[in-house]
mmCIF file of C-alpha atoms and ligand atoms in Angstrom:
data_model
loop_
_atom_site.group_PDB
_atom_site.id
_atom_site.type_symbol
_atom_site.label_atom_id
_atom_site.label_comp_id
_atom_site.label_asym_id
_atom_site.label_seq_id
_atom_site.Cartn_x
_atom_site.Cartn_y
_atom_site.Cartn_z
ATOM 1 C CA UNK A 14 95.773 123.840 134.109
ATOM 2 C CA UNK A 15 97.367 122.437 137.023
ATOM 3 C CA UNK A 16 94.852 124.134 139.600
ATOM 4 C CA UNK A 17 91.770 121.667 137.818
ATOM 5 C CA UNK A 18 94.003 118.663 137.845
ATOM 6 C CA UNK A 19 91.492 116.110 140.220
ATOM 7 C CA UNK A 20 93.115 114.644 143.230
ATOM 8 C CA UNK A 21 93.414 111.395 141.857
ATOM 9 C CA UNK A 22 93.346 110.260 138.152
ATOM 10 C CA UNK A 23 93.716 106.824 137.277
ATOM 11 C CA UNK A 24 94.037 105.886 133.861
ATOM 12 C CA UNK A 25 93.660 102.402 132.339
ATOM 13 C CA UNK A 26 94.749 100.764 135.551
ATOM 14 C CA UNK A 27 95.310 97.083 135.070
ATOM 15 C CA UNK A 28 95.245 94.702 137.997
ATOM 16 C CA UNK A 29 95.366 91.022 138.767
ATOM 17 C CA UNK A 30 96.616 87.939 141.030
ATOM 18 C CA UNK A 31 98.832 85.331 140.372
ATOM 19 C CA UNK A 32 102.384 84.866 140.717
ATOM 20 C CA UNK A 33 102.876 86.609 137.376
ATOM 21 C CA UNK A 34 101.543 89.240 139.024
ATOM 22 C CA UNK A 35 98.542 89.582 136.996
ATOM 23 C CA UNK A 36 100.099 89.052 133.364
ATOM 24 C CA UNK A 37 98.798 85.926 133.040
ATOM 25 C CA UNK A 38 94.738 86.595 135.273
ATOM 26 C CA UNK A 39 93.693 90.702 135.546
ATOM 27 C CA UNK A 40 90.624 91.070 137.358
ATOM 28 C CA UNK A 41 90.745 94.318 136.984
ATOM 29 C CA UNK A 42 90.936 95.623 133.343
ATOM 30 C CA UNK A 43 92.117 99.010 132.185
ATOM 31 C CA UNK A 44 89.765 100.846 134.794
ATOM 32 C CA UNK A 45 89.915 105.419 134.480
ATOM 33 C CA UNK A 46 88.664 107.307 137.474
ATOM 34 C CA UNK A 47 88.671 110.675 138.606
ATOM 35 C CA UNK A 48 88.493 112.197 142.103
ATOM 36 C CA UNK A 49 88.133 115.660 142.440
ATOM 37 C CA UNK A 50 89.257 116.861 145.995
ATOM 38 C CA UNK A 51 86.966 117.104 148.627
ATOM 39 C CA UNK A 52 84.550 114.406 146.487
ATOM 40 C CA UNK A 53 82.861 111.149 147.610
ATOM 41 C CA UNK A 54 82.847 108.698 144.637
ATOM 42 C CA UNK A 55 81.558 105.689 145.425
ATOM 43 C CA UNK A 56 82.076 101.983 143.280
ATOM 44 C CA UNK A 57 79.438 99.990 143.140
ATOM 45 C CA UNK A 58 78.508 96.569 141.463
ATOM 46 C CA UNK A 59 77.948 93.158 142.327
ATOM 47 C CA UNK A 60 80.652 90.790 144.905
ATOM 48 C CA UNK A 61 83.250 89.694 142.484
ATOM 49 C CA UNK A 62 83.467 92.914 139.911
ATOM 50 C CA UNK A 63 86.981 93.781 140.913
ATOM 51 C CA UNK A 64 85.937 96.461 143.471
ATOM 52 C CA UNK A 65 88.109 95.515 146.135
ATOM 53 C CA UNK A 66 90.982 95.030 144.019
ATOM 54 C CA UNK A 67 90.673 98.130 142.063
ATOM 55 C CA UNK A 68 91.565 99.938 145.561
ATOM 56 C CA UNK A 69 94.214 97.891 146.018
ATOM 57 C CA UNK A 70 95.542 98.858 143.053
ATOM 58 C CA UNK A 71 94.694 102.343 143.696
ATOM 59 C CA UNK A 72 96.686 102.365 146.922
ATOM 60 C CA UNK A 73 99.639 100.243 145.589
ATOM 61 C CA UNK A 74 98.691 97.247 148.482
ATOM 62 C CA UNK A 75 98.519 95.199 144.897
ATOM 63 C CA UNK A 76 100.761 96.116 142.062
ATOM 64 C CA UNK A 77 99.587 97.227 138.530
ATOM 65 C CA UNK A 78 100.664 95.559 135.961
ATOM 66 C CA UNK A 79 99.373 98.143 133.631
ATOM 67 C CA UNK A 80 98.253 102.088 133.760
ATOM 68 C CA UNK A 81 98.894 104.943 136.175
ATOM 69 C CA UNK A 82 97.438 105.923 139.435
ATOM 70 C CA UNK A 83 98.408 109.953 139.706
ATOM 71 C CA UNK A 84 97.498 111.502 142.427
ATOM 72 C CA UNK A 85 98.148 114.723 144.045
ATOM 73 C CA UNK A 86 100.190 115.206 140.734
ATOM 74 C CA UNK A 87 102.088 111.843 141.352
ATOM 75 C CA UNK A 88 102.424 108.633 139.807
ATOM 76 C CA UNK A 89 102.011 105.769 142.124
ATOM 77 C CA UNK A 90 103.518 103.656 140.055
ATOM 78 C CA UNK A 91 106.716 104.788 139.472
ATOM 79 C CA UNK A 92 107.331 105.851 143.075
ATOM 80 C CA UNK A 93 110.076 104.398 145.094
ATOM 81 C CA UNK A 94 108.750 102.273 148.292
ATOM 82 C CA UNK A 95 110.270 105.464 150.215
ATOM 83 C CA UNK A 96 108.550 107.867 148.418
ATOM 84 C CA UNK A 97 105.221 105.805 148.413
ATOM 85 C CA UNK A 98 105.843 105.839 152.541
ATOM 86 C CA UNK A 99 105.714 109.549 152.342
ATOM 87 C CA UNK A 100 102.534 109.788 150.160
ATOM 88 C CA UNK A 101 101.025 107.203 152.499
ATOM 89 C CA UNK A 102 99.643 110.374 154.834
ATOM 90 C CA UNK A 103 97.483 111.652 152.390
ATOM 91 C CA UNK A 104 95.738 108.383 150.792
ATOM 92 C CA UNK A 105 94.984 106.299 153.859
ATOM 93 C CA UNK A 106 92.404 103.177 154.138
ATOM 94 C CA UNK A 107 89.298 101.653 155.985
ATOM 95 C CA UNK A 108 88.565 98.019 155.767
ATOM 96 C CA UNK A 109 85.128 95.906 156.336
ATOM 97 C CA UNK A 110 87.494 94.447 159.013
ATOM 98 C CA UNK A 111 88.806 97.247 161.354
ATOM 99 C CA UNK A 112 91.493 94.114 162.587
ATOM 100 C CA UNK A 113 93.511 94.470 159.610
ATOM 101 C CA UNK A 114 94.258 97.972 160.734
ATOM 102 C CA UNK A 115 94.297 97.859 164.490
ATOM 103 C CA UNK A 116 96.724 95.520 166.307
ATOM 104 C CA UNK A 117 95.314 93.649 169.097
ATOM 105 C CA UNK A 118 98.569 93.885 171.072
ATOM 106 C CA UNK A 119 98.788 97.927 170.670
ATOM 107 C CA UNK A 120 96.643 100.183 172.710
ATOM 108 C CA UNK A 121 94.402 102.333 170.692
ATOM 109 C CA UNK A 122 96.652 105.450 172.006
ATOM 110 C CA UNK A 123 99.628 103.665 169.965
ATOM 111 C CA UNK A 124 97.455 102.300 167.094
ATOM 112 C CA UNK A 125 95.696 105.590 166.229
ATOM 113 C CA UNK A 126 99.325 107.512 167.255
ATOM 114 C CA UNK A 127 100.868 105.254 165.001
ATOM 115 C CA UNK A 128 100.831 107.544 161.604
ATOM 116 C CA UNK A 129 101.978 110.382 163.711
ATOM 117 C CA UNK A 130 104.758 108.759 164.777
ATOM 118 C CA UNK A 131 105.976 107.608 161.617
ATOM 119 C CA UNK A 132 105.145 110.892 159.952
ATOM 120 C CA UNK A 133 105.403 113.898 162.200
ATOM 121 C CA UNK A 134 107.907 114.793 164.934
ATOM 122 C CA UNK A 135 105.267 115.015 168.047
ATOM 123 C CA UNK A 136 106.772 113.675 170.892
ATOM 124 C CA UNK A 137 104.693 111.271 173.097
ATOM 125 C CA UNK A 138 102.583 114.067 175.163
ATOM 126 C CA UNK A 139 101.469 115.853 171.852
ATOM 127 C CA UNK A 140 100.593 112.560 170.012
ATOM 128 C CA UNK A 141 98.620 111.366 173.093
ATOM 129 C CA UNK A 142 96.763 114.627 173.220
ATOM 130 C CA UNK A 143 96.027 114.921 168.908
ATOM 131 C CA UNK A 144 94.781 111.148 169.995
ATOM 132 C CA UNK A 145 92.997 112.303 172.462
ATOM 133 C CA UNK A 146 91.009 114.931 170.350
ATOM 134 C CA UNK A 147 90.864 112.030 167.396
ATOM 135 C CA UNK A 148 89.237 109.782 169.573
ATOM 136 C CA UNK A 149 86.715 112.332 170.622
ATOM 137 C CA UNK A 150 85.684 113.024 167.726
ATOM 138 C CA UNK A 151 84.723 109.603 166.185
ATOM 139 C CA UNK A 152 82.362 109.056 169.989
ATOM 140 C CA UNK A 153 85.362 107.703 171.886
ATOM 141 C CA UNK A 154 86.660 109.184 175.441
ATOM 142 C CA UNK A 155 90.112 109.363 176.896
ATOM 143 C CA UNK A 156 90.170 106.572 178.769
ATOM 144 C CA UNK A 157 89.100 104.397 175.798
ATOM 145 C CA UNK A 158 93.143 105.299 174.749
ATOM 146 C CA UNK A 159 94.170 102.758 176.887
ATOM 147 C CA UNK A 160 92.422 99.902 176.080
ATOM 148 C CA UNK A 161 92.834 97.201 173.246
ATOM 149 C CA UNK A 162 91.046 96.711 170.257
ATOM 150 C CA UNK A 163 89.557 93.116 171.709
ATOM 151 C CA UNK A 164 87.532 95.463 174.648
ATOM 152 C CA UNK A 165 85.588 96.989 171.666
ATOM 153 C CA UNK A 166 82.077 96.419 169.717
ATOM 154 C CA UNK A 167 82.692 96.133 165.511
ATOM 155 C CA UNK A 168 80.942 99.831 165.445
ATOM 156 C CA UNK A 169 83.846 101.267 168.495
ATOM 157 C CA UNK A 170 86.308 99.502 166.624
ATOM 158 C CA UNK A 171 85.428 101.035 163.089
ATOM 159 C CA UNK A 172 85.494 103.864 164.834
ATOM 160 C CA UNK A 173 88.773 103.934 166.219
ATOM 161 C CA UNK A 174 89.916 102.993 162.439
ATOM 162 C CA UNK A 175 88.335 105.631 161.437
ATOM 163 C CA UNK A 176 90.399 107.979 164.058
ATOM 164 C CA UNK A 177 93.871 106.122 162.799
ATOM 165 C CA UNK A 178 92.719 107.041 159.156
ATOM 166 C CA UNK A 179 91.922 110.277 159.527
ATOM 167 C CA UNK A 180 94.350 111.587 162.271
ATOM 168 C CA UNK A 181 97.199 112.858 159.764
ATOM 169 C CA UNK A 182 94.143 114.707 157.846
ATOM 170 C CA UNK A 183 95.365 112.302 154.289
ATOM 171 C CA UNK A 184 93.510 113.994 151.131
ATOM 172 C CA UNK A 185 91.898 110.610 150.524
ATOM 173 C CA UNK A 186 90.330 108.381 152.421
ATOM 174 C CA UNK A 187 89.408 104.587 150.732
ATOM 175 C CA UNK A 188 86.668 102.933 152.256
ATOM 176 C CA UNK A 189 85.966 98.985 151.267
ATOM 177 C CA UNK A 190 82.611 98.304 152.820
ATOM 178 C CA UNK A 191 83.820 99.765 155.887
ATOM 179 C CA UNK A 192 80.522 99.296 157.459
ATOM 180 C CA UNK A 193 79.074 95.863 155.568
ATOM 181 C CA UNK A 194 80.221 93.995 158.590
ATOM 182 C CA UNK A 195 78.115 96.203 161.218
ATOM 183 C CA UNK A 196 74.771 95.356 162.210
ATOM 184 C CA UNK A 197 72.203 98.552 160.361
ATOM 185 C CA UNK A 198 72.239 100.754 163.015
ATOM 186 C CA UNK A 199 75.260 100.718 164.146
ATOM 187 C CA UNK A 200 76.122 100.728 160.481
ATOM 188 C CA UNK A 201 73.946 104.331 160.057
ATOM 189 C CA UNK A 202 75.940 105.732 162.765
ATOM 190 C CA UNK A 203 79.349 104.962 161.994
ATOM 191 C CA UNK A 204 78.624 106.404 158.453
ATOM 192 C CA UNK A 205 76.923 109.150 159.474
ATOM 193 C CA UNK A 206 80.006 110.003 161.077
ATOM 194 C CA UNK A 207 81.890 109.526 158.469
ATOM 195 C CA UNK A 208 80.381 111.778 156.189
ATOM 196 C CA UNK A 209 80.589 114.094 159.237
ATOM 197 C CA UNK A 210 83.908 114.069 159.416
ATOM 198 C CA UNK A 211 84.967 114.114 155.695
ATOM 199 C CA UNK A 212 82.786 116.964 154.814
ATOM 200 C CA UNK A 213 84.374 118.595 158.178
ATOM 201 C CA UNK A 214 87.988 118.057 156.897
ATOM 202 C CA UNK A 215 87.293 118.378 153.156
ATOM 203 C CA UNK A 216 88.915 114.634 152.499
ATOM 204 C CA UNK A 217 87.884 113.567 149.477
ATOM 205 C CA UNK A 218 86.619 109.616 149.596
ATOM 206 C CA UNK A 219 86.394 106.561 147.194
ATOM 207 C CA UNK A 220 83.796 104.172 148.884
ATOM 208 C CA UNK A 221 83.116 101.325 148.437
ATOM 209 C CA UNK A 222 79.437 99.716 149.073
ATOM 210 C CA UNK A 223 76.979 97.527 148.042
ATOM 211 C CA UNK A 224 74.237 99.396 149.601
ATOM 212 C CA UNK A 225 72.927 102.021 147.155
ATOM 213 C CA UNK A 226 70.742 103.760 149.184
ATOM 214 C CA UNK A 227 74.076 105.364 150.938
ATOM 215 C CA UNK A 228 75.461 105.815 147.656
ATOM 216 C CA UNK A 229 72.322 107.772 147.112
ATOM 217 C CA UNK A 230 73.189 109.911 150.455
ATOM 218 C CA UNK A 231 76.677 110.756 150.715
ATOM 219 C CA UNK A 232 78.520 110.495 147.059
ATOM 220 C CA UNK A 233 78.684 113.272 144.787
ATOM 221 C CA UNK A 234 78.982 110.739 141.919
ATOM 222 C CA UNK A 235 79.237 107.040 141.425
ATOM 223 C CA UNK A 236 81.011 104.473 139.037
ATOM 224 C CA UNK A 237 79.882 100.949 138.331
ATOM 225 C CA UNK A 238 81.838 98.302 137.923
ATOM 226 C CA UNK A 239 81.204 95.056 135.818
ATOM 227 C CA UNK A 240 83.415 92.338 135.392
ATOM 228 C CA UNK A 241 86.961 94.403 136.086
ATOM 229 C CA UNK A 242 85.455 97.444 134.224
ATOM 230 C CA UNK A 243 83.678 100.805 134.926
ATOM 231 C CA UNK A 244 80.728 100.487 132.466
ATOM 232 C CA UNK A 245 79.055 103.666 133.918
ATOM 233 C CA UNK A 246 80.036 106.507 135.744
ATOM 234 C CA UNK A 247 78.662 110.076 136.415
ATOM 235 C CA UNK A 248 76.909 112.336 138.939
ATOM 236 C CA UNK A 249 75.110 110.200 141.379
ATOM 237 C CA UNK A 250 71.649 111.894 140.953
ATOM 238 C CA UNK A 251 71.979 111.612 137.410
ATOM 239 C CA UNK A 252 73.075 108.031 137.452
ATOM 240 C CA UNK A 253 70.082 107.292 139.999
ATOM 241 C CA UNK A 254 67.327 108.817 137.639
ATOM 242 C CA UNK A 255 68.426 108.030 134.495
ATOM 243 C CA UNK A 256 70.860 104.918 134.449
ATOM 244 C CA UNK A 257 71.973 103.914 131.015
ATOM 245 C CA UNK A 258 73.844 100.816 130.511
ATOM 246 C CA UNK A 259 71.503 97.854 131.197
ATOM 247 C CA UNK A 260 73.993 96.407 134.429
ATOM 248 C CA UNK A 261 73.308 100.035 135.744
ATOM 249 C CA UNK A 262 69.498 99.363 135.221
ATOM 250 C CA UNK A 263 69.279 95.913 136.767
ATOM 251 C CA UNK A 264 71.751 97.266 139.684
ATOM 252 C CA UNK A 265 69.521 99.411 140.705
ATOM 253 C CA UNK A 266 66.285 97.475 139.962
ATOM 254 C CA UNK A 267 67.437 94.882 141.761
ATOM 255 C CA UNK A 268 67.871 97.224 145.180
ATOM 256 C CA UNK A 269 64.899 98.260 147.131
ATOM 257 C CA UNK A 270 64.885 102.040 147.350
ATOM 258 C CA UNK A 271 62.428 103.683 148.846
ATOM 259 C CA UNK A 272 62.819 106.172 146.237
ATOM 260 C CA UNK A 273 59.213 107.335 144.780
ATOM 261 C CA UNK A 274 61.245 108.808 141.950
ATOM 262 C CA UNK A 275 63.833 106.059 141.376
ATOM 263 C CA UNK A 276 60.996 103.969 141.806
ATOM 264 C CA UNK A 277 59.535 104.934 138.756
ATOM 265 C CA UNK A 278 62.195 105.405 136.644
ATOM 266 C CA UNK A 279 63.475 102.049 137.330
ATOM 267 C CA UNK A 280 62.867 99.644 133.742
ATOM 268 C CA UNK A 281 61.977 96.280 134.585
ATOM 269 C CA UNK A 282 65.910 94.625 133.783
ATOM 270 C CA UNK A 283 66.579 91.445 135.641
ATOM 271 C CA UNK A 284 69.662 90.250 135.503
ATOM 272 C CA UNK A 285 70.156 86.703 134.664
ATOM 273 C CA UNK A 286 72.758 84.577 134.945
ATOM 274 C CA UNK A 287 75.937 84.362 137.286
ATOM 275 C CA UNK A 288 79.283 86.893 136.693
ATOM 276 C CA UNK A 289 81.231 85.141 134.109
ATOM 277 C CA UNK A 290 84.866 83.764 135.060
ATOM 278 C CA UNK A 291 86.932 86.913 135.516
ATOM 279 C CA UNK A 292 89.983 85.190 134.025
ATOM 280 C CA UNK A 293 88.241 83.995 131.324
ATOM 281 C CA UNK A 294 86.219 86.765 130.192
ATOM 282 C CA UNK A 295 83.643 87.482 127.095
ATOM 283 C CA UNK A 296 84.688 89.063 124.164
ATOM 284 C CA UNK A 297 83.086 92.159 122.847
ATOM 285 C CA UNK A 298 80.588 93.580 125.521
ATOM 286 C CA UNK A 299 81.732 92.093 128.525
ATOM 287 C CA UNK A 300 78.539 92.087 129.785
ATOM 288 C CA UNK A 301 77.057 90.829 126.424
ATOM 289 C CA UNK A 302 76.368 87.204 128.038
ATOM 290 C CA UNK A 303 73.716 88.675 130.895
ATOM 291 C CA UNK A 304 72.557 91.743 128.768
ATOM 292 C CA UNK A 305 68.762 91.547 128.256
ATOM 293 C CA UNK A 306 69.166 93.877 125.272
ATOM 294 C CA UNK A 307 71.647 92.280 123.497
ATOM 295 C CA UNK A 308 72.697 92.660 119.562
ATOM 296 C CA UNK A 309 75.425 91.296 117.506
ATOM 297 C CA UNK A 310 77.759 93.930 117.388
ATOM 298 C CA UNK A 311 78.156 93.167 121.486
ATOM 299 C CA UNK A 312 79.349 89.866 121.116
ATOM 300 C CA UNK A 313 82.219 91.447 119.078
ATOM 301 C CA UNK A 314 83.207 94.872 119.510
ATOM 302 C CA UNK A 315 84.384 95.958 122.503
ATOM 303 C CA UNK A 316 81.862 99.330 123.757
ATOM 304 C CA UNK A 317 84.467 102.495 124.139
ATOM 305 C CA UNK A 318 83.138 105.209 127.417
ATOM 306 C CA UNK A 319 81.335 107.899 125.770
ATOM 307 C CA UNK A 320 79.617 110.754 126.879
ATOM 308 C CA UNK A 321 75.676 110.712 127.359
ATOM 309 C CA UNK A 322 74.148 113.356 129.602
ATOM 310 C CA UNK A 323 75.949 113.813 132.466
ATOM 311 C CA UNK A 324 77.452 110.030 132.434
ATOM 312 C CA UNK A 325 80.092 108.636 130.612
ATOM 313 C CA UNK A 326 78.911 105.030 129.419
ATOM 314 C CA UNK A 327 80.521 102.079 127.416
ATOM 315 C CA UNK A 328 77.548 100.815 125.708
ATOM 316 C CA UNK A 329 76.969 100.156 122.398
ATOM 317 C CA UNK A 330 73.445 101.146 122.599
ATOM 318 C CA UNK A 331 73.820 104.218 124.460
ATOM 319 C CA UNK A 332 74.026 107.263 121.841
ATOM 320 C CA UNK A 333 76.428 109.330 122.926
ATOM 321 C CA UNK A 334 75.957 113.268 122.865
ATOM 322 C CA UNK A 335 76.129 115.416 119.860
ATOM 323 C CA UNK A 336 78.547 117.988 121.056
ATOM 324 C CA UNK A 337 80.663 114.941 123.542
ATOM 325 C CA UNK A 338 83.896 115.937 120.899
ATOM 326 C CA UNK A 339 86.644 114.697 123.626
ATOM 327 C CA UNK A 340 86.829 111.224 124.901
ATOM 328 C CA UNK A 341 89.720 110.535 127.207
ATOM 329 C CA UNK A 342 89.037 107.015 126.783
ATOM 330 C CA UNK A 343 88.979 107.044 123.254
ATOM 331 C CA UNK A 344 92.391 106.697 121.765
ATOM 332 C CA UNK A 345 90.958 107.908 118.554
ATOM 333 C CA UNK A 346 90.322 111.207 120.340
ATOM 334 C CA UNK A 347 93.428 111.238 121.781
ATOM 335 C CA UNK A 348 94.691 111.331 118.478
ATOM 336 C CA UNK A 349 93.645 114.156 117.041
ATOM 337 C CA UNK A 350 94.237 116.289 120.634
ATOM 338 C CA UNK A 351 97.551 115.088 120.842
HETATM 339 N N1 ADP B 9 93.682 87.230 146.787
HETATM 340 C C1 ADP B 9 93.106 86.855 145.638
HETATM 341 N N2 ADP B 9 93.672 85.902 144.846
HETATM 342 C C2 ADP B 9 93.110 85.522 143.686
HETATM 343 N N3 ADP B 9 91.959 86.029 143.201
HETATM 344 C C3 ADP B 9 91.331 86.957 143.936
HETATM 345 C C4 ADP B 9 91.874 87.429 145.186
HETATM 346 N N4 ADP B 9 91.035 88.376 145.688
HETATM 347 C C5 ADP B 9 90.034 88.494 144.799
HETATM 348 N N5 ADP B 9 90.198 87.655 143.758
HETATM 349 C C6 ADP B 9 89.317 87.516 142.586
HETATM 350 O O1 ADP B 9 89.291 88.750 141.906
HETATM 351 C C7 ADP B 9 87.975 89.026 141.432
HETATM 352 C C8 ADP B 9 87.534 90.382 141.960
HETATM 353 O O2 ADP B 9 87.441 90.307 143.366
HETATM 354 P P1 ADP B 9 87.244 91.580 144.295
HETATM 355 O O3 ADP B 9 88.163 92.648 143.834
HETATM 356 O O4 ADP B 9 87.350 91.123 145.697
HETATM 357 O O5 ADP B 9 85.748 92.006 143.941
HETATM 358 P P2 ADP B 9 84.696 92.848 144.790
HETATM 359 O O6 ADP B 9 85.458 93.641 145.810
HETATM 360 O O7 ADP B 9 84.007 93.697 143.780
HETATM 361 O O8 ADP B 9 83.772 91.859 145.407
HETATM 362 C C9 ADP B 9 87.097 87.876 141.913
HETATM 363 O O9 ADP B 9 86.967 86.972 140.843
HETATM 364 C C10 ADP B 9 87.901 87.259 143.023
HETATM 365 O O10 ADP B 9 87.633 85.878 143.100
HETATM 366 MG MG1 MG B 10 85.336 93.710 147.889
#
């Protein structure tokens, strides 16, 4: 059972600011995600959904004030700050701003060395040399090891995060619009190389974008986020051709994709309307208020994640499938298994 355990599982992970630490404002409400290793999952949905902060959560930068975040058979949560230190070499982060990772006043060849000092015994020569190879393979050269962040363009420096992220080989890599801030080629390149190097090292990846046509290109499958929740989640193709809750409609019919077949399957859903207060949410439905399809029930009940095709989606309207028996989110379900 163990063996089919994903790489990360986070169940109803609860997140929020304030200085009651969230009690009092989550943002992020009682999200469940699974990464399988070696998969790209990317979250999408509109600036302000909680994307950002879910990550956070994820990677205990923010605290959760409710759920767990296992991964690689561990909970997060409930890890000392020295044992969260440890696990810090396999879950590692990019940022849209490559400054919050790289120091100007360190040379890249102590900024990228920087996890292998803290979590392997290489003396100086060896780290310089792993650097070395790091640095090579995100475009750099050897001399560039000398230099400081400030002597680089946004695409070099992303780059050179990229190399400090990836130089201890971590299972997962997070990636927050790592590339939003680049200008679009420069933006292709860096995640072409990415994808090159993930799919190289087998690191699995939850990215971050607002740019669905990558979504389209590199993630095996992709959750949406609305308002602190996941209303949709499945297989990327799947989600792409046939999306099912109406925010995942007007997500995607709001992007231009040069997709003849997404193109076609797209349903004419605009989304009205700005995101509703996070810390003062809707009942029922949160998405109820904006939802062009609309009944009673949604301004009520609130829609539990079922299965439907290859997606699991809370809607109210979305029938789930015949033979979906086990709902992890579902604590009726969990009922009867337990
Ligand atoms: N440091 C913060 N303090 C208070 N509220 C914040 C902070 N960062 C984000 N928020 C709020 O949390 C909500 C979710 O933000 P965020 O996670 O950044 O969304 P996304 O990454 O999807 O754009 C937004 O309403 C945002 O205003
Ligand atoms: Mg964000």
């Amino acid at each position: 059972m163990s063996t089919s355990q994903p790489l990360l599982q986070v169940r109803g992970l609860t997140v929020g600011y304030g200085r009651r630490l969230g009690r009092s404002s989550p943002v992020v409400r009682g999200i469940d995600l699974d990464v399988q290793r070696g998969e790209v999952l990317a979250i999408v949905g509109e600036s302000g959904s909680g994307k950002s902060t879910a990550v956070r959560g994820i990677a205990q930068l923010l605290p959760a004030t409710a759920g767990t975040v296992r991964f690689d058979g561990q909970d997060l949560t409930s890890l000392s700050r020295r044992e969260l230190r440890a696990k810090r070499r396999d879950l590692q982060m990019i940022f849209q701003d490559p400054y919050s990772s790289l120091d100007p006043a360190m040379r890249i060849l102590d900024s990228v060395g920087e996890p292998l000092r803290v979590h392997t015994s290489m003396d100086a020569r060896e780290r310089r040399t792993t650097v070395v190879e790091m640095l090579q393979a995100v475009g750099l050269r050897e001399e560039h090891a000398d230099r400081y962040p400030q002597e680089f363009s946004g695409g070099q420096r992303q780059r050179i995060a990229i190399a400090r992220a990836l130089i201890l080989r971590p299972q997962l890599l997070i990636a927050d619009e790592a590339v939003s801030a680049l200008d679009v080629s420069t933006q292709n390149q860096v995640l072409r190389l990415l994808e090159d190097l993930i799919a190289e090292l087998g690191i699995a990846c939850l990215f971050i974008t607002h740019d669905l046509g990558v979504v389209r290109d590199i993630a095996d499958r992709v959750a949406v986020m609305y308002l602190g929740t996941v209303v949709e989640v499945g297989p990327t193709d799947e989600v792409f051709a046939r999306p099912q809750h109406p925010y995942t409609q007007a997500l995607l019919s709001a992007a231009l994709i040069a997709d003849p077949v997404v193109q076609r399957q797209r349903r004419r859903t605009k989304l009205e309307g700005d995101l509703p207060d996070p810390t003062n949410p809707p009942a029922g439905c949160l998405f109820h208020t904006r939802c062009p399809l609309v009944v009673d029930r949604c301004r009520t009940e609130v829609p539990l994640q079922r299965r439907s095709g290859g997606a699991d989606v809370a809607c109210h309207l979305v029938e789930p499938d015949p033979d979906a028996d086990h709902d992890p989110a579902d604590p009726e379900t969990q009922e009867t298994s337990a």
